[in-house]
DNA sequence: CGAATCTTTGAATCCTCTCAAGTCTTGTGG
DNA sequence: CCACAAGACTTGAGAGGATTCAAAGATTCG
């Protein structure tokens, strides 16, 4: 919930310093929206900001849950490892979203899933005690927290309805459209293309199947490489693929 | 949140009368657990209890959300209808669970999904204003509500990880094991077997595929009919099916 | 009892997975 | 800075599984 100092280097999971929520660009869109920050200045001191590279573990499933994380920039996955060793992603958390909300519950002291960055990601780490105290002092904060619970639910439901239903091509295209929408929000020139492994884990198919679809989309010029894990995309072309399939 | 008067007939969506939360058998396991009911007696008056038969719409997706429903007995599905006309179930709500929690949010005035009974189901209908008022008077109630948000999330995640991953047989068996666990909780002689349509909508496969698996399980004597939508089951046999598949 | 709906089953097709080999990338150490 | 190793991705071929289409058999409800 603060501005990343561009002079600070972004090392592996390194602490960037304590948060400056007053000047956070994303604040009004996230957990502390509507909060009178000056009133809580002291309370917010324990908040730390981190900067993770791609594929770093933010917290592991089953370990004691002590912090909620706000995604300021980047993208996180919440996933579970299945008995056969493959992963299943249960939801993605875009900028403005939170991970580890189970921390705020009295009786769920462990994280339900592992949280891992999909790309370079800036996070704010908010200790349990801070949220608890804000709840005490701000009667409206419980309402805000529930909005975030709701967001989590909607994200999980999207995984079910959009990403885990239909043919492999439909699923992958819907994932890409969803990520393209994120890119548009940031006015980015290109969009983030997850690894084949993550596309597979998010859609519940094999890596090979996911790879074939991505290759096909590139062949159709609906995607074209624009850097490491970055692609340019043809929004209309991708969208039309889904509509064709729905007509079946 | 009250005891169903056994003398009252259970008609289609008919109101059973106002709630008597003080004597509710399920209360200590649901939304009002830990609440001093006598203190809220007047407030809880608007709560109504309903008794729905199989396959009745409790509320429809997109209509204004004005009530939260507590499942006292039976089973509810939350589902969405896809463009091709088939349904996708995003989660099941067992006794003690709630549906329509989005009602309590300030900014989400419409239901995210349609709620439909899978079997004869007893519900308590709790108006928004009641929950809001309890939140005002009981500082701990927000915590309880969040526990229920968490439950919803876990249910959605189960649909992703268990019911929408792996072969059709694995998925169906995991659904059945989950329902068998519910039956054991109630010390029932047999378990509820959803319609083929619902099994398909819950696992994201076609009705035919779901039907074939159920037929196969009956042939293997892991399921045997014990009434309308009721089956006896071989817990160990079903469980071993999953373990075999995981070893692959 | 009859209509409508749901379920079952078969056969053919299509899709997805599996297995395997080869290619490309990435990160590390010399 | 390059070489190498490990891991990720791609691609093909074949097998197996799921879907589709179709028709017949149950069930349910009025």
Coordinates of C-alpha atoms (C1' of nucleotides) in Angstrom, one line a residue:
Chain A
X1 CA 0.0 0.0 0.0
X2 CA 2.7 2.4 -0.9
X3 CA 4.8 3.7 -3.7
X4 CA 7.8 1.6 -4.6
X5 CA 10.8 3.7 -4.6
X6 CA 12.2 3.2 -8.1
X7 CA 15.7 3.7 -6.9
X8 CA 15.4 0.7 -4.7
X9 CA 16.6 -2.5 -6.3
X10 CA 14.1 -5.3 -6.5
X11 CA 15.8 -8.3 -5.2
X12 CA 14.5 -11.8 -4.4
X13 CA 11.9 -11.5 -1.7
X14 CA 13.8 -8.7 -0.2
X15 CA 12.1 -6.3 2.1
X16 CA 11.7 -2.9 0.5
X17 CA 11.1 -1.0 3.6
X18 CA 8.1 0.0 5.7
X19 CA 5.0 1.1 4.0
X20 CA 4.0 4.7 3.2
X21 CA 0.3 4.1 2.8
X22 CA -0.4 7.8 2.5
X23 CA 1.2 8.0 -0.9
X24 CA 0.2 4.6 -2.2
X25 CA -1.1 4.8 -5.7
X26 CA -3.2 1.7 -5.3
X27 CA -4.6 2.4 -1.9
X28 CA -7.9 3.8 -2.9
X29 CA -8.5 0.7 -4.9
X30 CA -7.7 -1.8 -2.2
X31 CA -8.0 -2.8 1.4
X32 CA -7.6 0.6 2.9
X33 CA -9.8 2.5 0.5
X34 CA -11.9 5.0 2.4
X35 CA -9.7 4.7 5.4
X36 CA -8.4 7.9 7.0
X37 CA -4.8 7.0 6.8
X38 CA -3.5 9.8 8.9
X39 CA -5.5 8.5 11.8
X40 CA -3.8 5.1 11.6
X41 CA -0.3 6.2 10.7
X42 CA 1.3 4.6 13.8
X43 CA -0.8 1.5 13.4
X44 CA 0.3 1.0 9.8
X45 CA 3.9 1.1 10.7
X46 CA 4.4 -2.6 10.9
X47 CA 3.3 -3.0 7.3
X48 CA 6.2 -4.0 5.1
X49 CA 6.5 -3.9 1.4
X50 CA 8.2 -6.6 -0.6
X51 CA 9.3 -7.1 -4.2
X52 CA 9.4 -10.6 -5.5
X53 CA 10.7 -11.9 -8.8
X54 CA 8.9 -14.5 -10.9
X55 CA 8.0 -17.8 -9.3
X56 CA 8.7 -17.0 -5.6
X57 CA 6.8 -18.5 -2.8
X58 CA 5.0 -15.8 -0.8
X59 CA 3.6 -18.2 1.7
X60 CA 3.2 -22.0 1.8
X61 CA 0.0 -24.0 2.3
X62 CA -0.6 -25.2 5.9
X63 CA 1.9 -22.9 7.6
X64 CA 0.6 -20.6 10.3
X65 CA -1.2 -17.7 8.7
X66 CA 0.0 -14.4 10.2
X67 CA -0.1 -11.9 7.4
X68 CA -2.5 -10.8 4.7
X69 CA -0.7 -9.7 1.5
X70 CA -2.0 -7.0 -0.8
X71 CA -0.9 -7.2 -4.4
X72 CA 0.2 -3.8 -5.6
X73 CA 1.6 -4.8 -8.9
X74 CA 2.2 -8.1 -10.7
X75 CA 0.2 -11.3 -10.3
X76 CA -0.1 -14.1 -7.8
X77 CA -1.5 -17.6 -8.0
X78 CA -3.0 -19.6 -5.1
X79 CA -2.4 -23.3 -5.8
X80 CA -2.4 -26.8 -4.4
X81 CA -0.1 -29.7 -5.3
X82 CA -2.0 -32.8 -6.1
X83 CA -1.0 -36.3 -5.1
X84 CA 0.4 -37.0 -8.6
X85 CA 2.8 -34.0 -8.3
X86 CA 1.0 -31.6 -10.6
X87 CA -0.4 -28.3 -9.5
X88 CA -3.9 -27.0 -9.5
X89 CA -4.4 -23.2 -9.3
X90 CA -7.5 -22.3 -7.4
X91 CA -7.4 -18.6 -8.2
X92 CA -5.3 -15.7 -9.5
X93 CA -4.9 -12.5 -7.5
X94 CA -4.5 -9.3 -9.6
X95 CA -3.2 -5.9 -8.4
X96 CA -5.5 -4.5 -5.7
X97 CA -6.4 -8.0 -4.6
X98 CA -5.4 -9.8 -1.4
X99 CA -4.0 -13.2 -0.5
X100 CA -4.1 -15.0 2.8
X101 CA -7.4 -13.5 4.0
X102 CA -7.9 -16.6 6.2
X103 CA -5.3 -14.9 8.4
X104 CA -8.1 -12.7 9.8
X105 CA -10.2 -15.6 11.0
X106 CA -10.0 -16.7 14.6
X107 CA -10.1 -20.4 13.9
X108 CA -8.1 -20.8 10.7
X109 CA -4.6 -20.2 11.6
X110 CA -3.1 -21.8 8.6
X111 CA -3.0 -20.8 4.9
X112 CA -5.4 -22.7 2.8
X113 CA -3.1 -22.6 -0.3
X114 CA 0.4 -21.7 -1.3
X115 CA 0.8 -18.3 -2.9
X116 CA 3.4 -18.0 -5.6
X117 CA 4.2 -15.0 -7.9
X118 CA 3.6 -15.5 -11.6
X119 CA 5.7 -12.5 -12.5
X120 CA 7.7 -9.8 -10.7
X121 CA 5.3 -8.7 -8.0
X122 CA 5.1 -5.9 -5.4
X123 CA 3.4 -6.8 -2.2
X124 CA 2.4 -5.2 1.1
X125 CA 2.6 -7.5 4.0
X126 CA 0.0 -6.7 6.7
X127 CA 0.2 -8.4 10.0
X128 CA -2.9 -9.9 11.6
X129 CA -2.7 -7.5 14.5
X130 CA -3.0 -4.5 12.3
X131 CA -6.2 -5.7 10.6
X132 CA -7.6 -6.7 13.9
X133 CA -6.9 -3.2 15.4
X134 CA -8.4 -1.4 12.4
X135 CA -11.5 -3.5 12.8
X136 CA -11.8 -2.4 16.4
X137 CA -11.3 1.3 15.6
X138 CA -13.3 1.5 12.4
X139 CA -16.7 -0.1 12.5
X140 CA -16.9 0.0 8.7
X141 CA -13.8 -2.0 8.1
X142 CA -15.5 -5.4 8.5
X143 CA -17.6 -4.4 5.5
X144 CA -14.5 -3.8 3.5
X145 CA -13.0 -7.1 4.5
X146 CA -16.2 -8.8 3.3
X147 CA -15.9 -7.1 -0.1
X148 CA -12.6 -8.8 -0.3
X149 CA -13.9 -12.2 0.7
X150 CA -16.5 -11.7 -2.1
X151 CA -13.8 -10.9 -4.6
X152 CA -12.0 -14.1 -3.7
X153 CA -15.2 -16.0 -4.2
X154 CA -15.8 -14.4 -7.6
X155 CA -12.2 -15.3 -8.6
X156 CA -12.6 -18.9 -7.6
X157 CA -15.9 -19.1 -9.5
X158 CA -14.3 -17.8 -12.6
X159 CA -11.8 -20.6 -12.4
X160 CA -14.7 -23.0 -12.3
X161 CA -17.1 -21.5 -14.9
X162 CA -14.6 -20.0 -17.3
X163 CA -11.3 -21.8 -16.9
X164 CA -12.4 -25.4 -16.0
X165 CA -15.3 -25.8 -18.4
X166 CA -15.3 -26.6 -22.1
X167 CA -12.6 -27.6 -24.5
X168 CA -8.9 -26.8 -23.8
X169 CA -9.0 -24.1 -26.4
X170 CA -11.9 -22.4 -24.9
X171 CA -10.4 -22.5 -21.4
X172 CA -7.0 -21.2 -22.5
X173 CA -8.6 -18.4 -24.5
X174 CA -10.7 -17.3 -21.6
X175 CA -7.7 -17.2 -19.4
X176 CA -5.9 -15.1 -21.9
X177 CA -8.9 -12.7 -22.3
X178 CA -9.0 -12.3 -18.6
X179 CA -5.3 -11.4 -18.5
X180 CA -5.7 -9.1 -21.5
X181 CA -8.3 -7.2 -19.6
X182 CA -5.7 -6.7 -16.8
X183 CA -3.2 -5.4 -19.3
X184 CA -5.8 -3.0 -20.7
X185 CA -6.3 -1.7 -17.2
X186 CA -2.7 -0.8 -17.0
X187 CA -2.6 0.5 -20.6
X188 CA 0.2 -1.9 -21.3
X189 CA 1.4 -2.4 -24.8
X190 CA 1.5 -6.2 -24.4
X191 CA 0.0 -8.7 -22.0
X192 CA 1.5 -11.2 -19.6
X193 CA 1.5 -14.8 -21.0
X194 CA 1.8 -17.3 -18.2
X195 CA 4.0 -20.3 -18.5
X196 CA 2.5 -23.3 -20.1
X197 CA 2.7 -25.0 -16.8
X198 CA 0.6 -22.4 -15.1
X199 CA -1.9 -22.3 -18.0
X200 CA -2.3 -26.0 -17.5
X201 CA -2.7 -25.8 -13.8
X202 CA -5.3 -23.1 -14.1
X203 CA -7.4 -24.9 -16.7
X204 CA -7.0 -28.4 -15.3
X205 CA -5.4 -29.9 -18.5
X206 CA -2.0 -31.3 -19.3
X207 CA 1.0 -29.0 -20.1
X208 CA 1.2 -30.5 -23.6
X209 CA -2.4 -29.7 -24.4
X210 CA -2.0 -26.1 -23.2
X211 CA 1.2 -25.8 -25.2
X212 CA -0.5 -26.9 -28.3
X213 CA -3.3 -24.3 -27.9
X214 CA -0.8 -21.5 -27.4
X215 CA 1.2 -22.6 -30.4
X216 CA -2.0 -22.7 -32.4
X217 CA -2.9 -19.1 -31.3
X218 CA 0.5 -17.9 -32.3
X219 CA 0.2 -19.6 -35.7
X220 CA -3.1 -17.8 -36.1
X221 CA -1.4 -14.5 -35.3
X222 CA -3.7 -14.0 -32.3
X223 CA -0.7 -13.9 -30.1
X224 CA 2.8 -12.8 -30.9
X225 CA 5.8 -12.7 -28.7
X226 CA 6.7 -9.3 -27.3
X227 CA 9.3 -10.3 -24.7
X228 CA 9.8 -12.8 -22.0
X229 CA 6.3 -14.0 -21.0
X230 CA 4.9 -11.0 -22.8
X231 CA 2.7 -11.2 -26.0
X232 CA 0.8 -8.9 -28.1
X233 CA -2.7 -10.1 -28.7
X234 CA -5.7 -9.8 -31.0
X235 CA -8.6 -9.2 -28.6
X236 CA -11.3 -9.5 -31.2
X237 CA -9.8 -12.6 -32.8
X238 CA -9.5 -14.3 -29.4
X239 CA -13.0 -13.3 -28.5
X240 CA -14.4 -14.6 -31.7
X241 CA -12.9 -18.0 -31.0
X242 CA -15.1 -18.4 -28.0
X243 CA -18.2 -17.2 -29.6
X244 CA -17.7 -19.7 -32.4
X245 CA -17.4 -22.5 -29.9
X246 CA -20.5 -21.4 -28.0
X247 CA -22.6 -21.6 -31.1
X248 CA -22.0 -25.3 -31.3
Chain B
X1 CA -32.7 -21.6 12.6
X2 CA -35.5 -23.3 14.3
X3 CA -37.1 -26.7 14.7
X4 CA -39.4 -27.7 11.9
X5 CA -42.8 -28.5 13.3
X6 CA -43.3 -32.1 12.1
X7 CA -47.1 -31.5 12.0
X8 CA -46.8 -28.8 9.4
X9 CA -47.0 -30.1 5.9
X10 CA -44.0 -29.4 3.7
X11 CA -45.4 -27.9 0.6
X12 CA -43.7 -26.4 -2.4
X13 CA -41.8 -23.3 -1.3
X14 CA -44.4 -22.7 1.3
X15 CA -43.7 -20.6 4.3
X16 CA -43.6 -22.7 7.4
X17 CA -44.0 -19.8 9.8
X18 CA -41.7 -17.5 11.7
X19 CA -38.6 -18.9 13.2
X20 CA -38.0 -20.1 16.7
X21 CA -34.3 -19.7 16.9
X22 CA -34.2 -20.5 20.6
X23 CA -35.1 -24.1 20.0
X24 CA -33.3 -24.6 16.7
X25 CA -31.3 -27.8 16.6
X26 CA -28.8 -26.5 14.1
X27 CA -28.3 -23.1 15.6
X28 CA -25.2 -23.8 17.5
X29 CA -23.6 -25.0 14.3
X30 CA -24.6 -22.2 12.0
X31 CA -24.8 -18.4 11.6
X32 CA -26.1 -17.6 15.1
X33 CA -23.8 -19.9 17.0
X34 CA -22.6 -18.1 20.1
X35 CA -25.3 -15.5 19.9
X36 CA -27.4 -14.8 22.9
X37 CA -30.7 -15.5 21.2
X38 CA -32.9 -14.2 24.0
X39 CA -31.3 -10.8 23.6
X40 CA -32.3 -10.7 19.9
X41 CA -35.7 -12.3 20.2
X42 CA -37.5 -9.3 18.7
X43 CA -34.9 -8.8 16.1
X44 CA -35.1 -12.3 14.8
X45 CA -38.9 -12.2 14.4
X46 CA -38.7 -11.4 10.7
X47 CA -36.9 -14.6 10.0
X48 CA -39.1 -17.1 8.1
X49 CA -38.6 -20.7 7.6
X50 CA -39.3 -22.5 4.4
X51 CA -39.5 -26.0 3.2
X52 CA -38.7 -26.7 -0.4
X53 CA -39.1 -29.9 -2.4
X54 CA -36.5 -31.1 -4.8
X55 CA -35.4 -28.8 -7.6
X56 CA -37.0 -25.6 -6.5
X57 CA -35.5 -22.2 -7.1
X58 CA -34.6 -20.5 -3.9
X59 CA -33.3 -17.3 -5.6
X60 CA -32.3 -16.5 -9.1
X61 CA -29.0 -15.1 -10.4
X62 CA -29.0 -11.4 -10.9
X63 CA -32.1 -10.5 -9.0
X64 CA -31.8 -8.1 -6.1
X65 CA -30.3 -9.8 -3.1
X66 CA -32.3 -9.2 0.0
X67 CA -32.0 -12.3 2.0
X68 CA -29.4 -14.8 3.2
X69 CA -30.6 -18.4 3.5
X70 CA -29.4 -20.8 6.1
X71 CA -29.7 -24.5 5.1
X72 CA -31.1 -26.4 8.0
X73 CA -31.6 -29.7 6.3
X74 CA -31.2 -30.9 2.8
X75 CA -28.8 -29.7 0.1
X76 CA -28.6 -26.7 -2.2
X77 CA -26.6 -26.0 -5.3
X78 CA -25.4 -22.6 -6.6
X79 CA -25.2 -22.7 -10.4
X80 CA -24.9 -20.7 -13.5
X81 CA -26.4 -21.5 -16.9
X82 CA -23.8 -21.4 -19.7
X83 CA -24.4 -20.0 -23.2
X84 CA -25.0 -23.5 -24.5
X85 CA -27.8 -24.1 -22.1
X86 CA -26.0 -26.5 -19.8
X87 CA -25.5 -25.7 -16.2
X88 CA -22.3 -25.4 -14.1
X89 CA -22.5 -25.8 -10.4
X90 CA -20.1 -23.5 -8.5
X91 CA -20.7 -25.1 -5.1
X92 CA -22.9 -27.1 -2.9
X93 CA -24.3 -25.9 0.4
X94 CA -24.8 -28.5 3.1
X95 CA -26.8 -28.2 6.3
X96 CA -25.4 -25.4 8.5
X97 CA -24.2 -23.5 5.4
X98 CA -25.5 -20.3 4.0
X99 CA -26.5 -19.1 0.5
X100 CA -26.7 -15.6 -0.8
X101 CA -24.1 -14.1 1.5
X102 CA -23.5 -11.4 -1.0
X103 CA -26.7 -9.9 0.4
X104 CA -24.7 -8.5 3.3
X105 CA -22.5 -6.4 1.0
X106 CA -23.2 -2.8 0.5
X107 CA -22.3 -2.8 -3.2
X108 CA -23.4 -6.2 -4.4
X109 CA -27.2 -6.0 -4.4
X110 CA -27.7 -8.9 -6.7
X111 CA -27.2 -12.6 -6.3
X112 CA -24.1 -14.0 -8.0
X113 CA -25.7 -17.3 -8.8
X114 CA -29.0 -19.2 -8.8
X115 CA -29.7 -21.3 -5.8
X116 CA -31.7 -24.5 -6.3
X117 CA -32.6 -27.3 -4.0
X118 CA -31.1 -30.7 -4.8
X119 CA -33.5 -32.5 -2.5
X120 CA -36.2 -31.6 0.0
X121 CA -34.6 -28.8 2.0
X122 CA -35.5 -26.7 5.0
X123 CA -34.3 -23.1 5.0
X124 CA -34.3 -20.1 7.1
X125 CA -34.7 -16.8 5.3
X126 CA -32.9 -14.0 7.0
X127 CA -33.5 -10.5 5.7
X128 CA -30.6 -8.2 5.2
X129 CA -31.7 -5.8 7.9
X130 CA -31.6 -8.4 10.5
X131 CA -28.0 -9.3 9.8
X132 CA -27.0 -5.6 9.6
X133 CA -28.6 -5.0 13.0
X134 CA -26.9 -7.9 14.6
X135 CA -23.6 -6.6 13.3
X136 CA -24.3 -3.3 14.9
X137 CA -25.2 -4.8 18.3
X138 CA -22.7 -7.6 18.4
X139 CA -19.2 -6.7 17.6
X140 CA -18.2 -10.3 17.2
X141 CA -20.7 -11.0 14.5
X142 CA -18.5 -9.8 11.7
X143 CA -16.1 -12.5 12.6
X144 CA -18.8 -15.1 12.4
X145 CA -19.8 -13.8 9.0
X146 CA -16.2 -14.1 7.8
X147 CA -16.1 -17.7 8.9
X148 CA -19.0 -18.2 6.5
X149 CA -17.3 -16.4 3.7
X150 CA -14.4 -18.7 4.3
X151 CA -16.6 -21.8 4.2
X152 CA -18.0 -20.6 0.8
X153 CA -14.5 -20.3 -0.5
X154 CA -13.5 -23.8 0.7
X155 CA -16.6 -25.2 -1.0
X156 CA -15.7 -23.5 -4.3
X157 CA -12.1 -24.7 -4.0
X158 CA -13.3 -28.2 -3.5
X159 CA -15.2 -27.9 -6.8
X160 CA -12.0 -26.9 -8.5
X161 CA -9.5 -29.3 -6.9
X162 CA -11.6 -32.4 -6.4
X163 CA -14.6 -32.2 -8.7
X164 CA -13.1 -30.5 -11.8
X165 CA -9.7 -32.3 -12.0
X166 CA -8.8 -35.7 -13.2
X167 CA -10.8 -38.3 -15.1
X168 CA -14.6 -38.4 -15.0
X169 CA -14.5 -41.4 -12.7
X170 CA -12.3 -39.7 -10.2
X171 CA -14.4 -36.6 -10.2
X172 CA -17.7 -38.4 -9.7
X173 CA -16.3 -40.7 -7.0
X174 CA -14.9 -37.6 -5.1
X175 CA -18.4 -36.0 -5.3
X176 CA -19.9 -39.2 -3.9
X177 CA -17.4 -39.5 -1.1
X178 CA -18.1 -35.9 -0.2
X179 CA -21.9 -36.6 -0.1
X180 CA -21.3 -39.9 1.8
X181 CA -19.5 -37.9 4.5
X182 CA -22.6 -35.7 4.8
X183 CA -24.7 -38.8 5.2
X184 CA -22.4 -40.2 7.9
X185 CA -22.8 -36.9 9.8
X186 CA -26.5 -37.5 9.9
X187 CA -26.1 -41.2 10.7
X188 CA -28.2 -41.9 7.7
X189 CA -28.6 -45.5 6.4
X190 CA -28.0 -44.4 2.9
X191 CA -26.7 -41.4 1.0
X192 CA -28.2 -38.9 -1.4
X193 CA -27.3 -39.6 -5.0
X194 CA -27.7 -36.5 -7.2
X195 CA -29.3 -36.6 -10.5
X196 CA -27.0 -37.4 -13.4
X197 CA -27.5 -33.9 -14.6
X198 CA -26.3 -32.4 -11.4
X199 CA -23.3 -34.8 -11.2
X200 CA -22.4 -33.6 -14.6
X201 CA -22.8 -30.0 -13.8
X202 CA -20.7 -30.3 -10.7
X203 CA -17.8 -32.1 -12.4
X204 CA -17.9 -30.3 -15.7
X205 CA -18.5 -33.3 -17.9
X206 CA -21.4 -34.5 -20.1
X207 CA -24.5 -36.2 -18.6
X208 CA -23.7 -39.3 -20.6
X209 CA -20.3 -39.6 -19.1
X210 CA -21.6 -39.1 -15.6
X211 CA -24.3 -41.7 -16.3
X212 CA -21.7 -44.2 -17.4
X213 CA -19.7 -43.8 -14.3
X214 CA -22.7 -44.2 -12.0
X215 CA -23.8 -47.3 -13.9
X216 CA -20.3 -48.7 -13.6
X217 CA -20.2 -48.1 -9.8
X218 CA -23.5 -49.8 -9.4
X219 CA -22.2 -52.8 -11.5
X220 CA -19.2 -53.0 -9.1
X221 CA -21.7 -53.0 -6.2
X222 CA -20.1 -49.8 -4.8
X223 CA -23.5 -48.2 -5.0
X224 CA -26.9 -49.8 -4.8
X225 CA -30.2 -48.2 -5.0
X226 CA -32.0 -47.6 -1.7
X227 CA -34.9 -45.4 -2.7
X228 CA -35.5 -42.3 -4.9
X229 CA -32.1 -40.6 -5.2
X230 CA -30.8 -42.7 -2.3
X231 CA -28.1 -45.3 -2.5
X232 CA -26.2 -47.5 -0.2
X233 CA -22.5 -47.2 -0.7
X234 CA -19.2 -48.9 -0.1
X235 CA -17.0 -46.2 1.3
X236 CA -13.8 -48.2 1.2
X237 CA -14.4 -49.5 -2.3
X238 CA -15.1 -46.0 -3.5
X239 CA -12.0 -44.6 -1.7
X240 CA -9.8 -47.3 -3.2
X241 CA -10.9 -46.3 -6.7
X242 CA -9.3 -42.9 -6.1
X243 CA -6.1 -44.2 -4.7
X244 CA -5.6 -46.5 -7.6
X245 CA -6.0 -43.7 -10.0
X246 CA -3.6 -41.5 -8.1
X247 CA -0.9 -44.1 -8.3
X248 CA -1.0 -44.0 -12.1
Chain C
dC1 C1' -52.5 -43.4 -18.0
dG2 C1' -49.8 -40.6 -21.1
dA3 C1' -46.6 -36.8 -21.9
dA4 C1' -42.5 -34.9 -20.7
dT5 C1' -38.2 -35.4 -18.8
dC6 C1' -34.4 -38.0 -17.3
dT7 C1' -31.5 -41.9 -17.8
dT8 C1' -29.2 -45.6 -20.1
dT9 C1' -26.6 -47.6 -23.7
dG10 C1' -24.2 -48.1 -28.2
dA11 C1' -21.3 -46.7 -31.9
dA12 C1' -18.5 -43.5 -34.1
dT13 C1' -15.8 -39.5 -33.9
dC14 C1' -13.0 -36.3 -31.9
dC15 C1' -10.3 -34.6 -28.4
dT16 C1' -7.1 -35.1 -24.8
dC17 C1' -3.6 -37.6 -22.7
dT18 C1' 0.5 -40.2 -22.6
dC19 C1' 5.0 -41.2 -23.9
dA20 C1' 8.9 -39.9 -26.1
dA21 C1' 12.3 -37.2 -28.4
dG22 C1' 14.1 -33.1 -29.7
dT23 C1' 14.5 -28.0 -29.1
dC24 C1' 14.8 -23.9 -26.5
dT25 C1' 15.6 -21.2 -22.2
dT26 C1' 17.6 -20.2 -18.0
dG27 C1' 20.7 -20.0 -14.4
dT28 C1' 25.2 -21.4 -12.7
dG29 C1' 30.0 -21.9 -12.5
dG30 C1' 34.3 -21.9 -14.7
Chain D
dC1 C1' 31.5 -14.4 -21.4
dC2 C1' 30.9 -19.0 -22.6
dA3 C1' 29.7 -23.8 -21.7
dC4 C1' 27.0 -26.8 -19.5
dA5 C1' 23.2 -28.7 -17.0
dA6 C1' 18.7 -28.5 -15.6
dG7 C1' 14.4 -27.4 -16.5
dA8 C1' 10.7 -25.8 -19.6
dC9 C1' 8.6 -26.0 -24.0
dT10 C1' 7.3 -28.1 -28.5
dT11 C1' 5.9 -31.5 -31.5
dG12 C1' 4.6 -36.1 -33.2
dA13 C1' 2.4 -40.5 -33.0
dG14 C1' -0.5 -43.6 -30.8
dA15 C1' -3.8 -45.0 -27.3
dG16 C1' -7.4 -44.1 -24.5
dG17 C1' -11.1 -41.5 -22.8
dA18 C1' -14.8 -38.3 -23.4
dT19 C1' -18.2 -36.4 -26.3
dT20 C1' -21.6 -36.5 -29.7
dC21 C1' -25.5 -38.3 -31.8
dA22 C1' -29.2 -41.4 -31.6
dA23 C1' -32.6 -44.4 -29.9
dA24 C1' -34.7 -47.0 -26.4
dG25 C1' -35.9 -47.6 -21.6
dA26 C1' -37.2 -45.5 -16.9
dT27 C1' -39.4 -42.2 -14.0
dT28 C1' -42.1 -38.5 -12.7
dC29 C1' -46.0 -35.6 -12.6
dG30 C1' -50.2 -34.0 -13.8

